Every structure is written in C-alpha cells, then in structure tokens.
Amino acid sequence: MTANHWHPSATGAALRQRAALLAKIRHFFSQRQVLEVEVPVLSHRATSDPHIESIPAEYCGNTSYLTTSPEFGLKRLLAAGIGDCYYLGKAFRQGECGRRHNPEFTLLEWYRCGWDDRRLMLEVAELLGLVLGISQVQSLSYRALFLRELQLDPHSASDKELTACVGRTIALSFTPGDRAECLDLLMSHYLEPAMGEGITLLYDFPAHQAALAKVVADEQGTPVARRFEAYVGGVELANGYWELTDSAEQLQRFQADLQYRRSHSRPTPPFDERLLLALQAGMPECAGVALGVDRLMMLAGGYGSIEEVIAFPIARA
Amino acid sequence: MASYSTNEFKGGLKVMLDGDPCSIVENEFVKPGKGQAFNRVKLRNLKTGRVWERTFRSGESLEAADVMDRDMEYLYNDGEFFHFMEPETFEQHQASSDAVGDTAKWLKEQDLCTVTLYNGAPLAVTPPNHVILEITDTDPGVRGDTAQGGTKPATLATGAVVKVPLFLEIGETIKVDTRTGEYLGRAREE
C-alpha cells in the first residue's frame, strides 16, 4: 500500500462499462416488475455463516457489523409483503482479498416469490446470457459433475476415498480436516477449472452445505440442499437457494453454525433474531440468489483482476 | 524468526518450505461460494530453482527465510568458484557453480549482478536483465535484405548461444535479454 496511489486502478473505459452494466441490470429487473430496494449495510447483527466473517464497526460505543450480504434485510421485507425485489449495492467480507476478491464488493441479490431454485437458475442464465452474450448453458447436479470429472459420488464416497482423491490431485500443506474441506478443495482446485466455457448451473449440493436453502431428498433418495451456483468459464458468479422458510429450522442452523464457530475458535457474533421473527410471521415461499457484480464486470470486459473493474480497491481505498 | 501469514504472501517474499528457502512467485486466494478459503501458492525453491505449487489454509503461516538480495560486481572464475564483490564495502563472496547454475553463461567481468545470500552465503545469482557480449563464433554474415529474414546461432564470449540475424559477424557486440535469451540488437559504442 503506497500513499501516492491517489488515482483509480480502473480505467475510465472500465468505469463507463461498469455504469452501463449497472443500468442493464436495473433495466432487466424493471422490465420484470422486480422492485429495487435498499437495506442497511450497517447492522447490529452479523452473519453466522461458518466460512464468512463480518467486518465489525463501532457505532455509538457498540459493536455493529458491515453486512456480508443483504439477505436478512431482504427476507424481512419479503415477510412484510414487499413481493419480488432486488438489492444492488455493497457488501463486505473480512479477509477476502485476491485476484477475484475485494473485501468491499458489489452484490446483486434478488428474490422471486413462489419460485423454486430450478426456475430461478434459468433466470440467472438469462441475465448472464444477456450481459455476457453467451447462449451456451449446461446444467448439472453437484453429483453429476463429480462423477463426470472424478468418477466419485460426493454424497456416498467414504471419507477415506475423498481424502485419497484430494491426495492424488492437490499438493497440500496440511491434512484435510473433514469431508466438507475435501469437497471444497476438489471443487476449487479441480472441478471449477474443468467446467469449461459457457454458463454452468450446478445444483443439488451436499446437505451439509445447505446454508439457508431447503434440504429435500433427490430422485435417488439422498437429502440434498436445494441450492445452486452459476459459473462462467469456471468462475463462480452466483449462489442461489430455494429459501428456507421454517423459523425453527433456521434457529437450529444458526445454533449449529455458532457451535461450529466455537469449536474452530472463530468469533461467535450474536445471530439475527429479527430474521427469526420475520420467518415466524411468515415469509412467502421463494427462491433467492446473490451474484457478484465485480466478477460479472471482469467477465463482461475481459479483465483479469478485480482491481481493473473497481475504481478504488482496498489497497487504495 | 519472523513468520508470514498467507494474507501477507506476495511475489518476492522469501519463506522456508520443507526446510528450503523459497521465493513466492504467485499467491492466489480461492474461496468456493460458501466453503473454506485457501491460498494456492507458487514458490520457487531457491536451492534447486524448481517451482512448487502448494495449497494452504488461509491464515496459515510460514517462517521467513534468512535470505537477502545484494547487488554485486562479478570479478572472475577461478575454475572452482565464482567471485563477486560488493561495490560499496569491497567485501568479496565466492559462489559455487551450484549457486551460479545456468547464470554462468551470462556472467561478464565487472557486470553488476544480484546475488542472493542465504545465511550469509551465496545461494543464487541473477544476471543483469540486459548484457552486452561479443560474438566469438557464428556462420559468415550474409549481406542483402537485413530487415527481415532468418536467424542463425551465434556463440558469445561467455559461452551462451543465441539466435541472431543472418547479417551479423564474428567480433560484433550485441545486446541480449538474459531472461529470454533473446537478441535485442547491435550494441552501440559507448
């Protein structure tokens, strides 16, 4: 970090392209009668997600947090009856910095009432197709991708088989702790690069990766998270759920998250009881998805790093 | 000894891995959607020159390597060791042919090189990016169209062999990029 870097890291052309992209996104949703809403980025409560850290901020002597996504605010609006809506704005994540990560980034998140994950996947592909000019779309289950590339069923393979597969394919400085870590390693090191060009919609994740998605048995009777991710050329762009609406189940997941955090010596911020109250009051059945706009910009303009599409990335912020 | 966490990793940082000093070439932060964060790191083993790829859990640390880069003048080769001198202190260091390795073919007396010291002893030598050397052997020059056309191998005073345009002759001095081994042009009289 050098003090004399007052100037932006993105070119004027990139910033104009960025403005055009934001306008295109807003047009896409206004045509479909999806309402743009704003929710706070400064919140009294933090995420409990096991692998996402909030950035604390002091407000009037109390610890508040910069939100890691607009999810809870949007869900409270849905429970209040706002209907289909989207947020296009900033989100913040502690420690996430790299070629495709900036701790402060632009997120697009939207919800469709009455839809499930399958239907929302198609709308994600439509938006990506429109912005990136790509028509090639493949959709496959998490299991199908593992079978195709590694001849391994991620749901039924034993811990030993998974660890052996990681050992064969990736040079590690540590021993994988559990199957979740093995799957993450195989996904990020081996499967993402193998996805190829075009849009890939990956669905039916392992149940332990449900986050806030419903868990339902698939056609083979395996409980799977009704969650999907969208990739373009192996770059992860979006993560969507058929949303959990059951407040008791939500409470259990919050508690399990905190338990995981405690056992891994991570901070355990208080979970958001206002979301629980909203779910109790009744959030409509819906599907929602979050999409990284900076990465979309990288792909749309052919940029190799996130710094080229953000005026002032963290090192210059 | 100091240590560095993955979020401090950047190109050029010198760390210890598996008991060998390494220089970080590239550090990529990867994080699957809702999954765990890792750092995929490329490191050059400074002893062997080999590039290692290794994945760390984000937040892991590596011990710093006691390695420093110094600009030194190349003096001579006594048959066994290559001798270098720090221009300011006149302190001399002798580097083994293992440490010099492939760089030997670019070493011209009095040129300023970067010598990497590990625990105080030369571990590796990096030649200047551009060197000016005399052609000591090549096929006879061909006159005529010099703007385009083929190349031929030429042996330089230090033993390096580079591809040069057909019109060059023995005795001429040329400028070469040591990183690519590419001919850059005729050297002007200075």
XYZ file of C-alpha atoms in Angstrom:
507
model
C 0.000 0.000 0.000
C 1.685 3.204 -1.126
C 0.412 6.592 -0.080
C 0.833 8.158 -3.513
C -1.771 5.931 -5.144
C -4.500 8.555 -5.240
C -5.621 7.630 -8.734
C -8.113 4.854 -9.562
C -6.937 1.380 -10.553
C -9.706 1.011 -13.144
C -9.538 2.894 -16.445
C -12.180 5.432 -17.431
C -13.362 2.993 -20.088
C -13.842 0.263 -17.474
C -15.800 2.632 -15.237
C -18.079 3.629 -18.128
C -18.581 -0.059 -18.940
C -19.423 -0.622 -15.302
C -22.064 2.114 -15.312
C -23.598 0.576 -18.447
C -23.673 -2.847 -16.789
C -25.458 -1.493 -13.704
C -28.003 0.244 -15.962
C -28.559 -3.002 -17.878
C -29.189 -4.918 -14.669
C -31.689 -2.322 -13.435
C -33.451 -2.390 -16.802
C -33.625 -6.215 -16.690
C -35.457 -6.111 -13.364
C -37.675 -3.131 -14.087
C -38.961 -4.924 -17.205
C -39.866 -7.868 -14.986
C -41.521 -5.807 -12.267
C -38.929 -6.704 -9.652
C -38.626 -3.815 -7.201
C -35.271 -2.274 -6.319
C -34.914 -1.869 -2.551
C -32.166 -0.789 -0.193
C -31.338 -2.417 3.129
C -28.800 -1.351 5.761
C -25.146 -2.209 5.256
C -24.506 -1.365 8.906
C -26.293 -3.841 11.159
C -26.446 -4.735 14.846
C -26.153 -8.391 13.927
C -23.560 -10.343 11.961
C -23.576 -13.423 9.779
C -23.227 -16.782 11.471
C -22.051 -18.495 8.269
C -19.143 -20.760 9.262
C -16.820 -19.532 6.496
C -17.739 -15.873 6.144
C -16.521 -13.182 8.542
C -18.204 -9.839 9.097
C -16.205 -6.650 9.468
C -17.016 -5.007 12.811
C -17.731 -1.275 13.014
C -18.124 0.805 16.125
C -21.446 2.642 16.324
C -22.087 4.869 19.393
C -19.841 2.676 21.501
C -21.486 -0.600 20.444
C -20.143 -3.149 18.044
C -22.098 -3.198 14.813
C -21.189 -5.035 11.627
C -20.917 -4.272 7.946
C -23.250 -6.793 6.345
C -21.797 -9.657 4.319
C -24.917 -9.744 2.139
C -28.321 -8.027 2.079
C -30.047 -11.380 2.683
C -31.575 -10.795 6.114
C -32.864 -7.323 5.267
C -34.418 -8.550 2.034
C -36.058 -11.505 3.760
C -37.581 -9.191 6.351
C -39.014 -7.109 3.508
C -40.395 -10.280 1.888
C -42.054 -11.291 5.156
C -43.537 -7.794 5.291
C -45.124 -8.444 1.898
C -42.942 -6.384 -0.443
C -43.022 -9.075 -3.165
C -40.302 -9.707 -5.786
C -37.360 -7.444 -5.028
C -33.656 -6.904 -5.567
C -30.703 -5.141 -3.987
C -27.792 -3.805 -5.976
C -25.134 -2.406 -3.693
C -22.217 -3.003 -1.375
C -21.413 -5.985 0.838
C -18.320 -6.546 2.984
C -16.310 -9.618 3.956
C -13.380 -9.777 6.305
C -10.098 -11.083 4.922
C -11.309 -11.796 1.393
C -8.772 -10.250 -0.906
C -7.236 -11.542 -4.106
C -7.480 -11.536 -7.869
C -11.245 -12.135 -7.696
C -11.981 -10.829 -4.212
C -12.104 -7.412 -2.614
C -13.309 -7.047 0.997
C -15.802 -4.406 -0.154
C -17.648 -5.524 -3.250
C -20.842 -5.014 -5.216
C -23.520 -7.640 -4.847
C -26.763 -8.142 -6.714
C -29.287 -10.183 -4.778
C -32.866 -10.884 -5.806
C -35.886 -12.881 -4.672
C -38.744 -14.411 -6.616
C -41.914 -15.288 -4.687
C -43.479 -18.634 -5.461
C -40.415 -19.810 -7.406
C -38.047 -22.659 -6.569
C -34.304 -22.915 -7.233
C -34.769 -24.626 -10.613
C -36.829 -21.796 -12.007
C -34.536 -19.103 -10.635
C -31.496 -20.840 -12.166
C -32.979 -20.218 -15.583
C -33.475 -16.525 -14.863
C -29.841 -16.271 -13.715
C -28.777 -17.855 -17.011
C -30.963 -15.334 -18.895
C -29.322 -12.386 -17.133
C -25.821 -13.792 -17.677
C -26.604 -14.565 -21.289
C -27.843 -11.021 -21.837
C -24.856 -9.346 -20.198
C -22.136 -11.652 -21.488
C -23.652 -12.583 -24.826
C -23.351 -16.295 -24.054
C -26.006 -18.743 -25.139
C -24.245 -21.972 -24.177
C -25.720 -23.238 -20.885
C -25.159 -26.601 -19.209
C -26.916 -27.522 -16.023
C -25.855 -30.480 -13.960
C -26.048 -31.671 -10.408
C -23.143 -31.476 -7.987
C -23.080 -35.263 -8.069
C -23.013 -35.400 -11.877
C -20.017 -33.056 -12.032
C -18.041 -35.183 -9.538
C -18.953 -38.360 -11.398
C -18.038 -36.861 -14.761
C -14.654 -35.473 -13.730
C -13.549 -37.669 -10.831
C -15.676 -40.818 -11.064
C -16.604 -40.183 -7.459
C -20.043 -39.759 -5.857
C -19.667 -36.836 -3.431
C -22.663 -37.978 -1.368
C -21.808 -41.635 -0.923
C -17.991 -41.751 -1.188
C -16.329 -42.625 2.112
C -14.147 -40.082 3.934
C -11.156 -42.242 3.026
C -11.963 -42.210 -0.699
C -12.403 -38.433 -0.622
C -9.128 -37.856 1.208
C -7.322 -40.179 -1.216
C -8.782 -38.294 -4.175
C -7.579 -34.971 -2.742
C -4.153 -36.502 -2.104
C -3.905 -37.599 -5.742
C -4.901 -34.274 -7.245
C -3.730 -31.453 -4.963
C -0.412 -30.646 -3.231
C -1.404 -29.591 0.287
C 0.499 -28.092 3.186
C -1.985 -29.640 5.648
C -4.148 -32.716 6.173
C -7.800 -32.151 5.260
C -9.922 -31.955 8.411
C -13.236 -33.349 7.186
C -15.220 -34.246 4.073
C -16.530 -30.701 3.712
C -12.960 -29.483 3.344
C -12.146 -32.251 0.830
C -15.139 -31.307 -1.296
C -14.215 -27.596 -1.183
C -10.657 -28.429 -2.242
C -11.744 -30.611 -5.142
C -14.275 -28.018 -6.254
C -11.931 -25.028 -6.181
C -8.788 -26.730 -7.477
C -10.044 -29.345 -9.862
C -13.695 -29.057 -10.837
C -14.103 -25.320 -11.385
C -11.298 -25.229 -13.966
C -12.802 -28.337 -15.608
C -16.204 -26.735 -16.165
C -15.177 -25.219 -19.463
C -16.530 -22.185 -21.310
C -20.137 -21.130 -21.252
C -22.558 -20.931 -18.356
C -22.614 -23.857 -15.915
C -25.509 -24.176 -13.484
C -24.634 -26.548 -10.686
C -27.443 -27.706 -8.382
C -28.317 -30.089 -5.530
C -25.395 -29.515 -3.177
C -24.489 -31.813 -0.259
C -26.902 -31.296 2.625
C -24.133 -30.073 4.946
C -23.592 -27.157 2.551
C -27.243 -26.083 2.718
C -26.571 -22.658 4.295
C -30.103 -21.179 4.109
C -31.544 -23.493 1.439
C -34.213 -26.125 1.874
C -32.957 -29.697 2.185
C -35.022 -32.154 0.117
C -34.432 -35.759 -0.973
C -33.314 -36.020 -4.618
C -34.559 -38.657 -7.085
C -32.063 -41.138 -5.624
C -33.342 -40.501 -2.112
C -30.236 -38.597 -0.990
C -31.000 -35.495 1.072
C -29.567 -32.579 -0.909
C -29.515 -28.836 -0.419
C -31.741 -27.155 -2.996
C -29.032 -24.695 -3.740
C -27.333 -23.778 -7.000
C -24.272 -21.942 -8.205
C -23.694 -20.327 -11.565
C -20.253 -20.375 -13.155
C -18.922 -18.890 -16.339
C -15.662 -20.311 -17.627
C -15.037 -21.842 -14.200
C -15.534 -18.525 -12.374
C -18.159 -18.686 -9.666
C -20.635 -15.853 -10.128
C -23.843 -16.607 -8.256
C -25.203 -18.667 -5.406
C -28.948 -19.251 -5.047
C -31.370 -21.106 -2.797
C -34.860 -22.388 -2.649
C -35.190 -20.484 0.584
C -35.687 -21.996 3.976
C -38.896 -20.514 5.433
C -39.136 -22.577 8.627
C -38.112 -20.453 11.622
C -37.467 -23.439 13.921
C -35.130 -24.993 11.360
C -33.484 -21.592 10.839
C -32.835 -21.289 14.590
C -31.274 -24.758 14.607
C -28.962 -23.828 11.746
C -27.897 -20.621 13.484
C -27.077 -22.638 16.593
C -25.190 -25.271 14.591
C -23.200 -22.510 12.867
C -22.249 -20.971 16.203
C -21.304 -24.392 17.534
C -19.027 -24.923 14.535
C -17.520 -21.466 15.042
C -16.864 -22.110 18.731
C -15.183 -25.442 18.011
C -12.944 -23.805 15.367
C -12.060 -20.815 17.598
C -13.787 -18.327 15.316
C -15.709 -15.292 16.561
C -19.310 -16.061 17.535
C -21.292 -12.877 16.945
C -24.945 -12.834 18.027
C -27.270 -14.209 15.334
C -30.100 -12.167 13.876
C -33.253 -12.823 15.905
C -35.117 -10.279 13.759
C -34.823 -12.687 10.839
C -36.315 -15.441 13.017
C -39.224 -13.157 13.958
C -39.809 -12.374 10.287
C -39.830 -16.094 9.410
C -42.245 -16.747 12.263
C -44.532 -14.031 10.954
C -44.423 -15.859 7.620
C -42.039 -15.342 4.742
C -43.545 -16.394 1.398
C -42.135 -19.467 -0.333
C -39.454 -18.075 -2.606
C -36.099 -18.524 -4.276
C -33.258 -16.045 -3.965
C -29.817 -15.601 -5.452
C -26.736 -13.415 -4.913
C -24.470 -12.516 -7.799
C -21.022 -10.904 -7.684
C -21.216 -7.838 -9.907
C -17.477 -7.108 -9.939
C -16.741 -10.581 -11.276
C -19.520 -10.217 -13.805
C -17.794 -6.999 -14.905
C -14.470 -8.829 -15.171
C -16.041 -11.397 -17.465
C -18.061 -8.871 -19.468
C -14.994 -6.738 -20.205
C -12.368 -9.483 -20.320
C -10.488 -8.166 -17.273
C -8.044 -10.416 -15.418
C -8.314 -8.928 -11.941
C -10.942 -7.277 -9.791
C -8.742 -4.188 -9.391
C -9.335 -3.366 -13.034
C -13.091 -3.017 -12.518
C -13.205 -1.224 -9.143
C -12.155 2.435 -9.006
C -10.554 2.125 -5.569
C -9.879 -1.427 -4.360
C -8.879 -1.930 -0.726
C -5.191 -1.061 -1.226
C -6.233 2.396 -2.490
C -9.440 2.835 -0.524
C 12.478 -15.769 13.384
C 9.589 -13.833 11.854
C 6.792 -15.633 10.076
C 4.312 -14.549 7.427
C 0.635 -15.416 7.220
C -0.972 -16.286 3.850
C -2.562 -12.855 3.654
C 0.919 -11.281 3.674
C 2.176 -13.575 0.898
C 3.205 -11.688 -2.207
C 5.625 -12.077 -5.072
C 9.270 -11.964 -3.947
C 8.646 -12.764 -0.271
C 11.237 -15.267 0.985
C 9.965 -18.091 3.190
C 11.011 -21.552 4.348
C 9.135 -24.568 2.994
C 10.127 -28.175 3.680
C 13.458 -26.910 5.050
C 14.418 -24.992 1.905
C 14.395 -21.240 1.291
C 11.801 -20.282 -1.313
C 10.671 -17.148 -3.051
C 6.927 -16.667 -3.528
C 6.091 -16.372 -7.206
C 2.326 -16.132 -7.045
C -0.355 -16.257 -4.378
C -3.978 -16.830 -5.301
C -6.786 -16.574 -2.764
C -9.547 -19.069 -3.591
C -12.831 -19.446 -1.807
C -15.685 -21.568 -3.048
C -19.061 -19.872 -2.509
C -19.923 -20.938 0.982
C -16.824 -23.009 1.591
C -13.473 -22.647 3.178
C -10.809 -20.231 1.982
C -7.468 -21.465 0.660
C -4.354 -19.911 -0.793
C -2.851 -21.575 -3.843
C 0.768 -20.558 -3.801
C 3.583 -20.948 -6.326
C 7.034 -20.862 -4.765
C 10.454 -21.073 -6.338
C 12.834 -23.243 -4.365
C 15.924 -21.043 -4.242
C 18.265 -24.009 -3.852
C 17.051 -26.055 -6.798
C 15.248 -23.429 -8.890
C 12.233 -25.725 -9.049
C 8.784 -24.197 -8.805
C 6.495 -25.759 -6.224
C 2.745 -25.388 -6.059
C 1.217 -25.744 -2.653
C -2.203 -25.074 -1.148
C -2.506 -23.557 2.318
C -5.491 -22.958 4.523
C -5.990 -19.192 4.593
C -4.427 -17.845 7.759
C -1.629 -20.440 7.914
C 1.899 -19.095 8.332
C 5.375 -19.868 7.025
C 8.645 -18.973 8.648
C 10.611 -16.194 6.957
C 13.818 -17.283 5.223
C 17.058 -15.530 6.151
C 17.629 -14.506 2.567
C 18.709 -11.190 1.088
C 19.427 -9.858 -2.358
C 22.597 -7.759 -2.860
C 23.925 -6.053 -5.954
C 27.483 -7.267 -6.555
C 30.106 -6.926 -9.247
C 31.222 -10.167 -10.900
C 35.031 -10.452 -10.657
C 36.280 -13.761 -12.046
C 36.011 -17.525 -12.018
C 38.978 -19.400 -10.535
C 37.883 -22.715 -12.006
C 36.010 -23.742 -8.899
C 34.335 -20.637 -7.535
C 32.804 -17.503 -8.991
C 33.972 -14.394 -7.165
C 31.746 -11.364 -6.534
C 32.340 -8.077 -4.767
C 30.032 -5.654 -3.010
C 30.867 -2.334 -4.685
C 30.482 -0.220 -1.569
C 32.265 -2.302 1.053
C 34.588 -4.185 -1.334
C 33.576 -7.295 0.596
C 34.089 -10.381 -1.547
C 31.941 -13.534 -1.753
C 32.624 -16.768 -3.549
C 29.732 -18.653 -5.098
C 29.839 -22.329 -6.034
C 28.869 -23.406 -9.536
C 25.716 -24.906 -7.997
C 24.669 -21.467 -6.821
C 25.511 -19.837 -10.150
C 23.993 -22.616 -12.232
C 22.834 -21.627 -15.677
C 23.553 -17.971 -14.991
C 27.267 -18.654 -15.645
C 26.721 -18.274 -19.368
C 25.776 -14.585 -18.931
C 28.494 -13.559 -16.475
C 30.819 -10.890 -17.808
C 33.521 -9.434 -15.614
C 32.534 -6.140 -13.950
C 28.825 -6.568 -14.695
C 26.535 -5.878 -11.755
C 24.520 -8.979 -10.716
C 22.061 -9.721 -7.957
C 23.482 -12.244 -5.520
C 21.023 -13.906 -3.159
C 22.595 -14.634 0.215
C 21.145 -17.354 2.444
C 22.515 -17.403 5.978
C 25.216 -15.105 4.631
C 26.414 -17.369 1.785
C 25.604 -17.006 -1.945
C 22.648 -19.195 -2.847
C 21.750 -17.916 -6.287
C 22.929 -15.361 -8.822
C 20.701 -13.353 -11.135
C 22.416 -11.697 -14.123
C 21.511 -8.175 -15.271
C 18.385 -8.187 -17.471
C 20.459 -6.987 -20.436
C 24.055 -7.895 -21.203
C 26.359 -6.745 -23.958
C 28.596 -9.514 -25.319
C 30.896 -10.154 -28.234
C 30.142 -12.818 -30.850
C 33.032 -15.300 -30.864
C 31.640 -17.786 -33.322
C 28.939 -17.847 -35.984
C 28.496 -18.699 -39.663
C 29.738 -15.995 -42.049
C 27.448 -12.993 -42.464
C 25.003 -12.742 -45.333
C 24.537 -9.316 -46.893
C 21.388 -8.113 -48.538
C 17.901 -7.783 -47.142
C 18.542 -7.223 -43.454
C 15.113 -6.059 -42.415
C 13.552 -9.485 -42.430
C 14.783 -12.990 -42.845
C 16.074 -15.888 -40.871
C 18.342 -16.308 -37.901
C 21.415 -18.366 -37.118
C 23.037 -19.464 -33.856
C 25.901 -17.377 -32.512
C 28.245 -18.240 -29.642
C 29.078 -15.346 -27.350
C 32.214 -14.612 -25.334
C 30.710 -16.132 -22.179
C 29.660 -19.350 -23.934
C 25.952 -18.511 -24.315
C 24.403 -19.388 -27.657
C 21.672 -17.101 -29.002
C 19.807 -16.737 -32.256
C 20.902 -13.686 -34.227
C 20.033 -12.217 -37.632
C 21.985 -13.588 -40.591
C 23.971 -10.404 -41.274
C 25.959 -10.422 -38.006
C 29.653 -11.340 -37.999
C 32.242 -12.677 -35.554
C 33.680 -9.824 -33.475
C 30.497 -7.735 -33.313
C 28.968 -6.944 -29.932
C 25.288 -7.422 -29.316
C 22.727 -6.783 -26.602
C 20.835 -9.787 -25.224
C 17.919 -10.154 -22.801
C 19.115 -12.719 -20.227
C 15.555 -13.548 -19.084
C 14.520 -14.820 -22.508
C 17.895 -15.370 -24.206
C 16.626 -13.108 -26.971
C 18.796 -10.972 -29.256
C 17.840 -7.317 -28.811
C 20.135 -5.539 -31.250
C 23.663 -4.474 -32.058
C 25.379 -2.788 -29.153
C 26.274 0.840 -29.768
C 29.747 2.072 -28.956
C 29.541 3.808 -25.592
